[in-house]
CSV table of C-alpha atoms in Angstrom, one decimal:
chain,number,residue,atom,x,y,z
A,159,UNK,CA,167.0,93.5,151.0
A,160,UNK,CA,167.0,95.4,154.2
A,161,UNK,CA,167.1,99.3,154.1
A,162,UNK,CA,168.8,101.9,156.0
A,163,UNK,CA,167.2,105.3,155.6
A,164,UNK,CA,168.9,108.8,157.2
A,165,UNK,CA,167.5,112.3,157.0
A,166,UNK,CA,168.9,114.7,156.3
A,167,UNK,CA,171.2,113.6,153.7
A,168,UNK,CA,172.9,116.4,154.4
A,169,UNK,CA,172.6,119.8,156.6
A,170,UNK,CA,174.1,123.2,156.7
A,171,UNK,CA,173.8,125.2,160.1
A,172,UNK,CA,175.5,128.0,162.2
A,173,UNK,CA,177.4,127.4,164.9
A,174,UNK,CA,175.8,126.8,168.8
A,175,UNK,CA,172.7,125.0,167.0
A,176,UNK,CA,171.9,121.9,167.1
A,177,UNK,CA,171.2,119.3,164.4
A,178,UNK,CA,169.2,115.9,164.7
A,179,UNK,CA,169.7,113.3,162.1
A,180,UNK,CA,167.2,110.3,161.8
A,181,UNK,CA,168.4,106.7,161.4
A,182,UNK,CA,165.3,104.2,160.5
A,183,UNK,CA,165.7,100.8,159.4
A,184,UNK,CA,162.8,100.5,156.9
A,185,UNK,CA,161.2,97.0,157.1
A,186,UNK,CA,162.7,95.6,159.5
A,187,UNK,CA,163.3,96.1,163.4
A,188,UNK,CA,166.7,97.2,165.0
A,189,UNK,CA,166.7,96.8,168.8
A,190,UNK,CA,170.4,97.9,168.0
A,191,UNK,CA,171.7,100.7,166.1
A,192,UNK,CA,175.1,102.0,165.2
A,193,UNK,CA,176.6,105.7,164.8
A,194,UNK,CA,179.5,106.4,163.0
A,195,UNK,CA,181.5,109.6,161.9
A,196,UNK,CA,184.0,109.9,159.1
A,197,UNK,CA,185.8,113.0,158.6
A,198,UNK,CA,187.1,113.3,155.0
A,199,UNK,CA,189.7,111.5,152.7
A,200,UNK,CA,189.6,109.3,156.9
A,201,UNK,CA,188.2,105.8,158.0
A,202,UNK,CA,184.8,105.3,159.7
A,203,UNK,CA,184.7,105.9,163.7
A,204,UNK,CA,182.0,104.5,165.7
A,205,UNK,CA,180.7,107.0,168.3
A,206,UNK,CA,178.1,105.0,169.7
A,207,UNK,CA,175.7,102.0,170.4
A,208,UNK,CA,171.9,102.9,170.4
A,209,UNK,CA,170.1,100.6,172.3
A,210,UNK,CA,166.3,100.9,172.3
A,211,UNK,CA,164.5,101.1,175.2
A,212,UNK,CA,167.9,102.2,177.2
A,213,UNK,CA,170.7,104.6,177.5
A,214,UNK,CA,173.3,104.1,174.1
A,215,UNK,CA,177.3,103.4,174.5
A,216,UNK,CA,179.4,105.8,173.6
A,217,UNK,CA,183.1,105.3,172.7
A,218,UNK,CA,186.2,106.5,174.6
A,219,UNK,CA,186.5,109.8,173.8
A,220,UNK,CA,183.3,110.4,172.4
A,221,UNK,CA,181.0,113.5,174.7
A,222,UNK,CA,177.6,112.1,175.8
A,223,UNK,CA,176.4,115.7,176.3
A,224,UNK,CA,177.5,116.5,173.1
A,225,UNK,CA,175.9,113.1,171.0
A,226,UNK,CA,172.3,113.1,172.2
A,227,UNK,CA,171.4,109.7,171.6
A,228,UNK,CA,167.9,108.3,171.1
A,229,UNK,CA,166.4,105.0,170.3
A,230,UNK,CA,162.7,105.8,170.9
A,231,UNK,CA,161.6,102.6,168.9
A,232,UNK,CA,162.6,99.7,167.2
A,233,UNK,CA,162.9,101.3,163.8
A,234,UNK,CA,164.0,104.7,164.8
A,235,UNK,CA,167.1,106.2,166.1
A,236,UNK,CA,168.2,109.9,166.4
A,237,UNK,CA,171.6,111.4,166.7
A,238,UNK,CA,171.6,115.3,168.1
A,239,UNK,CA,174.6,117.1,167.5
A,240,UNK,CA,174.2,119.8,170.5
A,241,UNK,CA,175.5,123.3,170.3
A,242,UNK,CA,177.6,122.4,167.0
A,243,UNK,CA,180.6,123.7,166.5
A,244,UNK,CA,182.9,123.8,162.8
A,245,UNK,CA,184.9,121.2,164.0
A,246,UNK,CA,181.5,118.6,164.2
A,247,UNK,CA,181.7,119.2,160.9
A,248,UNK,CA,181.4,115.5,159.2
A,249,UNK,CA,179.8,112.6,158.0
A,250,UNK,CA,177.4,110.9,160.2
A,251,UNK,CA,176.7,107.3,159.3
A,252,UNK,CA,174.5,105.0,161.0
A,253,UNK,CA,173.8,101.2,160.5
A,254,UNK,CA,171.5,98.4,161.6
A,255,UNK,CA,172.3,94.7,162.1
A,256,UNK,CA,169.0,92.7,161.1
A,257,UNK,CA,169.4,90.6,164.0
A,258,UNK,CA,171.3,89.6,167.3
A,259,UNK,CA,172.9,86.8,165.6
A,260,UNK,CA,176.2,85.5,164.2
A,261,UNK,CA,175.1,85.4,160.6
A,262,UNK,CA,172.9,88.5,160.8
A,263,UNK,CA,174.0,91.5,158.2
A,264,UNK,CA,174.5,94.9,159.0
A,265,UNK,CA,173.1,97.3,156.7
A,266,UNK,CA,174.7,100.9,156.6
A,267,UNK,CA,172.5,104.1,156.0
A,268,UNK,CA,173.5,106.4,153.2
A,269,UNK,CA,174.8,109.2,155.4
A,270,UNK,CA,173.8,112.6,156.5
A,271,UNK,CA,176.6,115.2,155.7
A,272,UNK,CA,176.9,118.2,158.6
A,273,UNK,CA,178.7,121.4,157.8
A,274,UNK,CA,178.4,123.9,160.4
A,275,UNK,CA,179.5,127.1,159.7
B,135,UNK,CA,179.7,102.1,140.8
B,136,UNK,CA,182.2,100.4,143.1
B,137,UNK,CA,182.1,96.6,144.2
B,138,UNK,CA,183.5,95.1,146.8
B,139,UNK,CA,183.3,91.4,147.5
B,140,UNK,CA,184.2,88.6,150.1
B,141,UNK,CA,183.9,85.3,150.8
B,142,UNK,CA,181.6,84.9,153.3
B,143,UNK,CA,182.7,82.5,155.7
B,144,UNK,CA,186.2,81.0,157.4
B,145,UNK,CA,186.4,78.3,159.8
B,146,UNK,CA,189.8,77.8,161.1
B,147,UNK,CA,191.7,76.0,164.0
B,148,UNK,CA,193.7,78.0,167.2
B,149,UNK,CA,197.0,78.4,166.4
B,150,UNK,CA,196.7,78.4,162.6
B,151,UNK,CA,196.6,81.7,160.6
B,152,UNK,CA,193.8,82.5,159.0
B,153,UNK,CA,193.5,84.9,155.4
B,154,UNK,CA,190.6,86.9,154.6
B,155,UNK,CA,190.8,88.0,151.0
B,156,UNK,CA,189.2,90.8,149.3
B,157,UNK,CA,188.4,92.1,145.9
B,158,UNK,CA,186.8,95.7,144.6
B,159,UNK,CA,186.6,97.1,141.2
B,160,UNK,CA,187.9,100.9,142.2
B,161,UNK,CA,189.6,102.7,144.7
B,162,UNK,CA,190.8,106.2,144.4
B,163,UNK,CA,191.4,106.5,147.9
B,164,UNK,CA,195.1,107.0,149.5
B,165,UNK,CA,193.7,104.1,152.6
B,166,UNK,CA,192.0,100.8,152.5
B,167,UNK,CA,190.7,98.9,155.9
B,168,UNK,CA,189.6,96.7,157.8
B,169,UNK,CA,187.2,96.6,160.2
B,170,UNK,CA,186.5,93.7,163.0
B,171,UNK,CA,182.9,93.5,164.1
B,172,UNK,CA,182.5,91.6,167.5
B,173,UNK,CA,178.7,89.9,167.9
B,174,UNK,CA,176.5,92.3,168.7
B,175,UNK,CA,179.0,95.2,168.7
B,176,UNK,CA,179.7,97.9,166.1
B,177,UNK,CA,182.6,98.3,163.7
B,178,UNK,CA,186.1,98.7,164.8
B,179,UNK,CA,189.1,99.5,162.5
B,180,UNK,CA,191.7,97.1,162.7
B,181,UNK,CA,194.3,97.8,160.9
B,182,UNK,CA,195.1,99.8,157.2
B,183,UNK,CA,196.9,100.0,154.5
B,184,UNK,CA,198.3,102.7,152.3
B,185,UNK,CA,197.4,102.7,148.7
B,186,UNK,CA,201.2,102.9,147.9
B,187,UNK,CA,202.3,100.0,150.0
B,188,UNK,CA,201.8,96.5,148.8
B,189,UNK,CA,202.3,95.5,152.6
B,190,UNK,CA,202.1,96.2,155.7
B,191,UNK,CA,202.6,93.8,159.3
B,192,UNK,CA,201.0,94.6,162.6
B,193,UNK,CA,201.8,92.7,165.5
B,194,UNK,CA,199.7,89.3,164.3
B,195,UNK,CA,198.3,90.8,161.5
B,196,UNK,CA,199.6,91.4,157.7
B,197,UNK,CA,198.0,93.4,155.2
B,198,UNK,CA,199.0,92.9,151.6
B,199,UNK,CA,197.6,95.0,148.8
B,200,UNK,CA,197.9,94.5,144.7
B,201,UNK,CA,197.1,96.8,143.0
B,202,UNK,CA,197.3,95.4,140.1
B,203,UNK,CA,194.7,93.0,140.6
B,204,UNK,CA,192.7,95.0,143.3
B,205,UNK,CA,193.0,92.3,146.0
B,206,UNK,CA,193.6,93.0,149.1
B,207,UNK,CA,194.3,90.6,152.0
B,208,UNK,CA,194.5,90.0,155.7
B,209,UNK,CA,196.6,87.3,157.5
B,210,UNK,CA,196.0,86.7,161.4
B,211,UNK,CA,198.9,85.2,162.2
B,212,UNK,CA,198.1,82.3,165.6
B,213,UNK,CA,194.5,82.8,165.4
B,214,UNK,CA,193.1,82.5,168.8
B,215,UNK,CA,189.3,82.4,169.8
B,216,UNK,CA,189.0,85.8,170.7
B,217,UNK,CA,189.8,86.3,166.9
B,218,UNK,CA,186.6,84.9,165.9
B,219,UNK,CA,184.4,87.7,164.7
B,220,UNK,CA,183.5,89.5,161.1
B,221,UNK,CA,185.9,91.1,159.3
B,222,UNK,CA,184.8,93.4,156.9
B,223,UNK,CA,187.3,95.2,153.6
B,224,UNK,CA,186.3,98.8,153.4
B,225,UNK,CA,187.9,100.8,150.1
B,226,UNK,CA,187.0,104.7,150.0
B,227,UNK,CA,185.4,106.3,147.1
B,228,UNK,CA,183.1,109.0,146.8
B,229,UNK,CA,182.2,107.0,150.1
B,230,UNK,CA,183.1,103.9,152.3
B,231,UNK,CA,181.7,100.8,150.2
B,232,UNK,CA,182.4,97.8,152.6
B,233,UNK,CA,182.3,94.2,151.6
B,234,UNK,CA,179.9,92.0,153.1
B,235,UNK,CA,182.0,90.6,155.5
B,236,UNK,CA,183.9,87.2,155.9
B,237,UNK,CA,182.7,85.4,159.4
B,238,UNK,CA,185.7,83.7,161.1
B,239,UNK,CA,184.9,81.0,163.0
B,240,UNK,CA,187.9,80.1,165.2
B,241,UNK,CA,187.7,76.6,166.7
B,242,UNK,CA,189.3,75.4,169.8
Protein backbone atom coordinates (compact mmCIF):
# COMPACT_ATOMS: atom_id res chain seq x y z
CA UNK A 1 0.00 0.00 0.00
CA UNK A 2 0.76 3.64 -0.07
CA UNK A 3 3.54 5.03 2.21
CA UNK A 4 4.03 8.04 4.25
CA UNK A 5 7.63 8.70 5.15
CA UNK A 6 8.79 11.73 7.77
CA UNK A 7 12.34 12.70 8.71
CA UNK A 8 13.33 13.15 11.39
CA UNK A 9 11.49 10.76 13.47
CA UNK A 10 12.30 12.72 16.01
CA UNK A 11 14.59 16.03 16.92
CA UNK A 12 16.11 17.66 19.89
CA UNK A 13 17.06 21.48 19.55
CA UNK A 14 17.65 24.70 21.61
CA UNK A 15 15.42 27.18 21.71
CA UNK A 16 15.27 30.25 18.81
CA UNK A 17 16.29 27.47 16.08
CA UNK A 18 14.54 26.28 13.68
CA UNK A 19 13.56 22.71 12.75
CA UNK A 20 12.34 21.35 9.17
CA UNK A 21 10.67 18.04 9.09
CA UNK A 22 10.09 16.26 5.67
CA UNK A 23 6.73 14.70 4.68
CA UNK A 24 7.11 12.49 1.35
CA UNK A 25 4.57 10.23 0.10
CA UNK A 26 6.69 7.34 -1.34
CA UNK A 27 5.15 5.92 -4.55
CA UNK A 28 2.65 7.88 -5.11
CA UNK A 29 1.89 11.65 -5.74
CA UNK A 30 0.14 14.07 -3.24
CA UNK A 31 -0.90 17.42 -4.79
CA UNK A 32 -2.29 17.69 -1.17
CA UNK A 33 -0.79 17.25 2.07
CA UNK A 34 -1.83 17.46 5.67
CA UNK A 35 0.06 18.69 9.00
CA UNK A 36 -1.02 17.77 12.23
CA UNK A 37 0.25 18.35 15.85
CA UNK A 38 -0.57 16.27 18.98
CA UNK A 39 0.71 17.27 22.20
CA UNK A 40 0.73 14.38 24.67
CA UNK A 41 -1.86 11.95 26.34
CA UNK A 42 -4.20 14.92 23.51
CA UNK A 43 -6.15 14.39 20.16
CA UNK A 44 -4.58 15.17 16.69
CA UNK A 45 -4.86 19.04 15.58
CA UNK A 46 -4.49 19.97 12.00
CA UNK A 47 -2.42 23.02 11.52
CA UNK A 48 -2.41 23.18 7.91
CA UNK A 49 -3.23 22.27 4.26
CA UNK A 50 -0.08 21.97 1.85
CA UNK A 51 -1.00 22.62 -1.43
CA UNK A 52 1.71 22.11 -4.05
CA UNK A 53 2.50 24.54 -6.40
CA UNK A 54 0.68 27.31 -3.98
CA UNK A 55 0.52 28.88 -0.61
CA UNK A 56 -0.82 26.08 2.31
CA UNK A 57 -3.99 26.81 4.67
CA UNK A 58 -3.43 27.27 7.96
CA UNK A 59 -6.06 26.75 10.72
CA UNK A 60 -7.53 29.48 12.98
CA UNK A 61 -5.17 30.08 15.43
CA UNK A 62 -2.36 28.54 13.88
CA UNK A 63 0.96 31.35 13.02
CA UNK A 64 1.90 31.28 9.31
CA UNK A 65 5.25 33.00 10.21
CA UNK A 66 5.80 30.54 12.69
CA UNK A 67 4.67 27.04 10.36
CA UNK A 68 6.79 27.59 7.23
CA UNK A 69 4.99 25.58 4.88
CA UNK A 70 6.32 24.06 1.67
CA UNK A 71 5.02 21.87 -1.04
CA UNK A 72 7.88 22.17 -3.51
CA UNK A 73 6.69 18.96 -5.36
CA UNK A 74 4.22 16.39 -5.68
CA UNK A 75 5.90 14.01 -3.32
CA UNK A 76 7.40 16.38 -0.95
CA UNK A 77 6.30 18.58 1.69
CA UNK A 78 8.22 20.43 4.50
CA UNK A 79 7.07 21.84 7.83
CA UNK A 80 9.64 24.58 9.47
CA UNK A 81 9.11 25.23 12.91
CA UNK A 82 10.87 28.95 13.05
CA UNK A 83 12.62 30.27 16.08
CA UNK A 84 11.24 27.21 18.27
CA UNK A 85 10.32 27.76 21.49
CA UNK A 86 9.69 24.80 24.53
CA UNK A 87 6.17 25.21 24.09
CA UNK A 88 6.44 23.93 20.14
CA UNK A 89 7.40 21.13 21.72
CA UNK A 90 5.21 18.07 20.09
CA UNK A 91 4.36 15.61 17.68
CA UNK A 92 4.20 16.65 14.20
CA UNK A 93 2.22 14.33 11.99
CA UNK A 94 1.64 14.64 8.46
CA UNK A 95 -0.64 12.58 5.94
CA UNK A 96 -1.38 12.25 2.28
CA UNK A 97 -4.75 11.41 0.54
CA UNK A 98 -3.91 9.22 -2.58
CA UNK A 99 -6.24 11.12 -4.59
CA UNK A 100 -8.87 14.01 -4.94
CA UNK A 101 -11.64 11.65 -4.60
CA UNK A 102 -14.45 10.44 -2.36
CA UNK A 103 -13.08 6.89 -1.96
CA UNK A 104 -9.47 7.95 -1.94
CA UNK A 105 -7.44 6.85 1.46
CA UNK A 106 -5.39 9.02 3.46
CA UNK A 107 -2.33 7.61 4.58
CA UNK A 108 -0.62 9.07 7.85
CA UNK A 109 3.23 9.47 8.29
CA UNK A 110 4.83 7.94 11.35
CA UNK A 111 5.61 11.20 13.00
CA UNK A 112 8.58 13.33 13.83
CA UNK A 113 8.83 14.02 17.65
CA UNK A 114 10.23 17.86 18.47
CA UNK A 115 11.54 18.63 21.90
CA UNK A 116 13.13 21.92 22.15
CA UNK A 117 14.86 22.66 24.96
CA UNK B 1 0.06 -4.06 17.98
CA UNK B 2 -3.22 -2.17 18.04
CA UNK B 3 -6.14 -2.64 15.45
CA UNK B 4 -8.70 -0.64 14.78
CA UNK B 5 -11.49 -1.48 12.26
CA UNK B 6 -14.56 -0.02 10.41
CA UNK B 7 -16.89 -0.68 8.08
CA UNK B 8 -16.25 1.12 5.25
CA UNK B 9 -19.22 2.57 3.84
CA UNK B 10 -22.91 4.01 4.95
CA UNK B 11 -25.53 5.27 2.77
CA UNK B 12 -28.33 6.73 4.55
CA UNK B 13 -31.40 9.03 3.86
CA UNK B 14 -31.91 13.04 5.38
CA UNK B 15 -33.59 12.91 8.25
CA UNK B 16 -32.69 9.40 9.49
CA UNK B 17 -29.79 8.83 11.94
CA UNK B 18 -27.04 7.25 10.88
CA UNK B 19 -24.44 4.87 13.32
CA UNK B 20 -20.85 4.39 12.56
CA UNK B 21 -19.50 1.65 14.61
CA UNK B 22 -16.06 0.86 15.66
CA UNK B 23 -13.96 -1.84 17.01
CA UNK B 24 -9.95 -1.91 18.34
CA UNK B 25 -8.15 -4.53 20.20
CA UNK B 26 -6.44 -1.98 22.92
CA UNK B 27 -6.67 1.32 24.29
CA UNK B 28 -4.78 2.60 27.23
CA UNK B 29 -5.74 5.96 26.60
CA UNK B 30 -8.02 8.23 29.08
CA UNK B 31 -9.85 9.65 25.22
CA UNK B 32 -11.12 8.04 22.19
CA UNK B 33 -12.39 10.26 18.94
CA UNK B 34 -13.65 10.94 16.12
CA UNK B 35 -12.63 12.71 13.45
CA UNK B 36 -14.89 14.06 10.29
CA UNK B 37 -12.91 14.39 7.14
CA UNK B 38 -14.70 16.72 4.46
CA UNK B 39 -13.54 15.81 0.60
CA UNK B 40 -10.53 17.15 0.00
CA UNK B 41 -10.04 18.62 3.52
CA UNK B 42 -7.94 17.38 6.45
CA UNK B 43 -9.10 15.81 9.66
CA UNK B 44 -11.27 17.48 12.12
CA UNK B 45 -12.18 16.20 15.66
CA UNK B 46 -15.66 15.89 16.18
CA UNK B 47 -16.47 14.94 19.15
CA UNK B 48 -14.87 12.43 22.21
CA UNK B 49 -15.29 10.34 24.66
CA UNK B 50 -13.78 9.57 28.05
CA UNK B 51 -12.53 6.18 28.67
CA UNK B 52 -14.73 6.05 31.89
CA UNK B 53 -17.95 7.03 30.27
CA UNK B 54 -19.96 4.64 28.45
CA UNK B 55 -21.75 7.72 26.81
CA UNK B 56 -21.71 10.83 25.94
CA UNK B 57 -24.46 13.24 23.68
CA UNK B 58 -23.54 16.27 21.71
CA UNK B 59 -26.03 18.34 20.18
CA UNK B 60 -26.90 15.66 17.16
CA UNK B 61 -24.36 13.46 18.03
CA UNK B 62 -24.01 10.36 20.67
CA UNK B 63 -21.06 8.61 21.52
CA UNK B 64 -21.39 5.31 23.28
CA UNK B 65 -18.35 3.34 24.47
CA UNK B 66 -18.10 -0.51 25.83
CA UNK B 67 -15.55 -1.33 27.17
CA UNK B 68 -16.17 -4.45 27.59
CA UNK B 69 -16.29 -5.30 24.18
CA UNK B 70 -14.05 -2.45 22.80
CA UNK B 71 -16.76 -0.98 20.48
CA UNK B 72 -17.27 2.25 20.22
CA UNK B 73 -20.03 4.02 18.33
CA UNK B 74 -21.31 7.28 16.79
CA UNK B 75 -25.10 8.21 16.22
CA UNK B 76 -25.90 11.42 14.04
CA UNK B 77 -29.00 12.05 15.08
CA UNK B 78 -31.25 13.88 11.57
CA UNK B 79 -28.60 13.37 9.27
CA UNK B 80 -28.49 16.12 6.84
CA UNK B 81 -26.34 16.38 3.53
CA UNK B 82 -23.80 18.38 4.89
CA UNK B 83 -23.17 15.33 7.16
CA UNK B 84 -21.95 13.35 4.40
CA UNK B 85 -18.19 12.95 4.74
CA UNK B 86 -15.69 10.22 6.41
CA UNK B 87 -15.71 9.56 9.75
CA UNK B 88 -12.81 8.11 11.10
CA UNK B 89 -12.43 6.20 15.14
CA UNK B 90 -9.13 7.18 16.52
CA UNK B 91 -8.02 5.22 19.96
CA UNK B 92 -4.51 6.44 21.54
CA UNK B 93 -1.73 4.18 22.32
CA UNK B 94 1.76 4.66 22.25
CA UNK B 95 0.28 6.67 19.26
CA UNK B 96 -3.03 7.71 17.38
CA UNK B 97 -4.08 4.34 15.36
CA UNK B 98 -7.17 5.47 13.34
CA UNK B 99 -9.50 3.19 11.60
CA UNK B 100 -9.85 3.38 8.01
CA UNK B 101 -12.78 5.34 7.88
CA UNK B 102 -16.55 4.71 7.33
CA UNK B 103 -17.83 6.97 4.11
CA UNK B 104 -21.35 8.38 4.79
CA UNK B 105 -23.13 8.98 1.99
CA UNK B 106 -26.18 11.10 2.88
CA UNK B 107 -28.95 11.13 0.26
CA UNK B 108 -31.47 13.69 -0.32
Amino acid sequence: GAVVSQHPSWVICKSGTSVKIECRSLDFQATTMFWYRQFPKQSLMLMATSNEGSKATYEQGVEKDKFLINHASLTLSTLTVTSAHPEDSSFYICSAPTGTGWYNEQFFGPGTRLTVL
Amino acid sequence: GEDVEQSLFLSVREGDSSVINCTYTDSSSTYLYWYKQEPGAGLQLLTYIFSNMDMKQDQRLTVLLNKKDKHLSLRIADTQTGDSAIYFCAVPNNDMRFGAGTRLTVKP
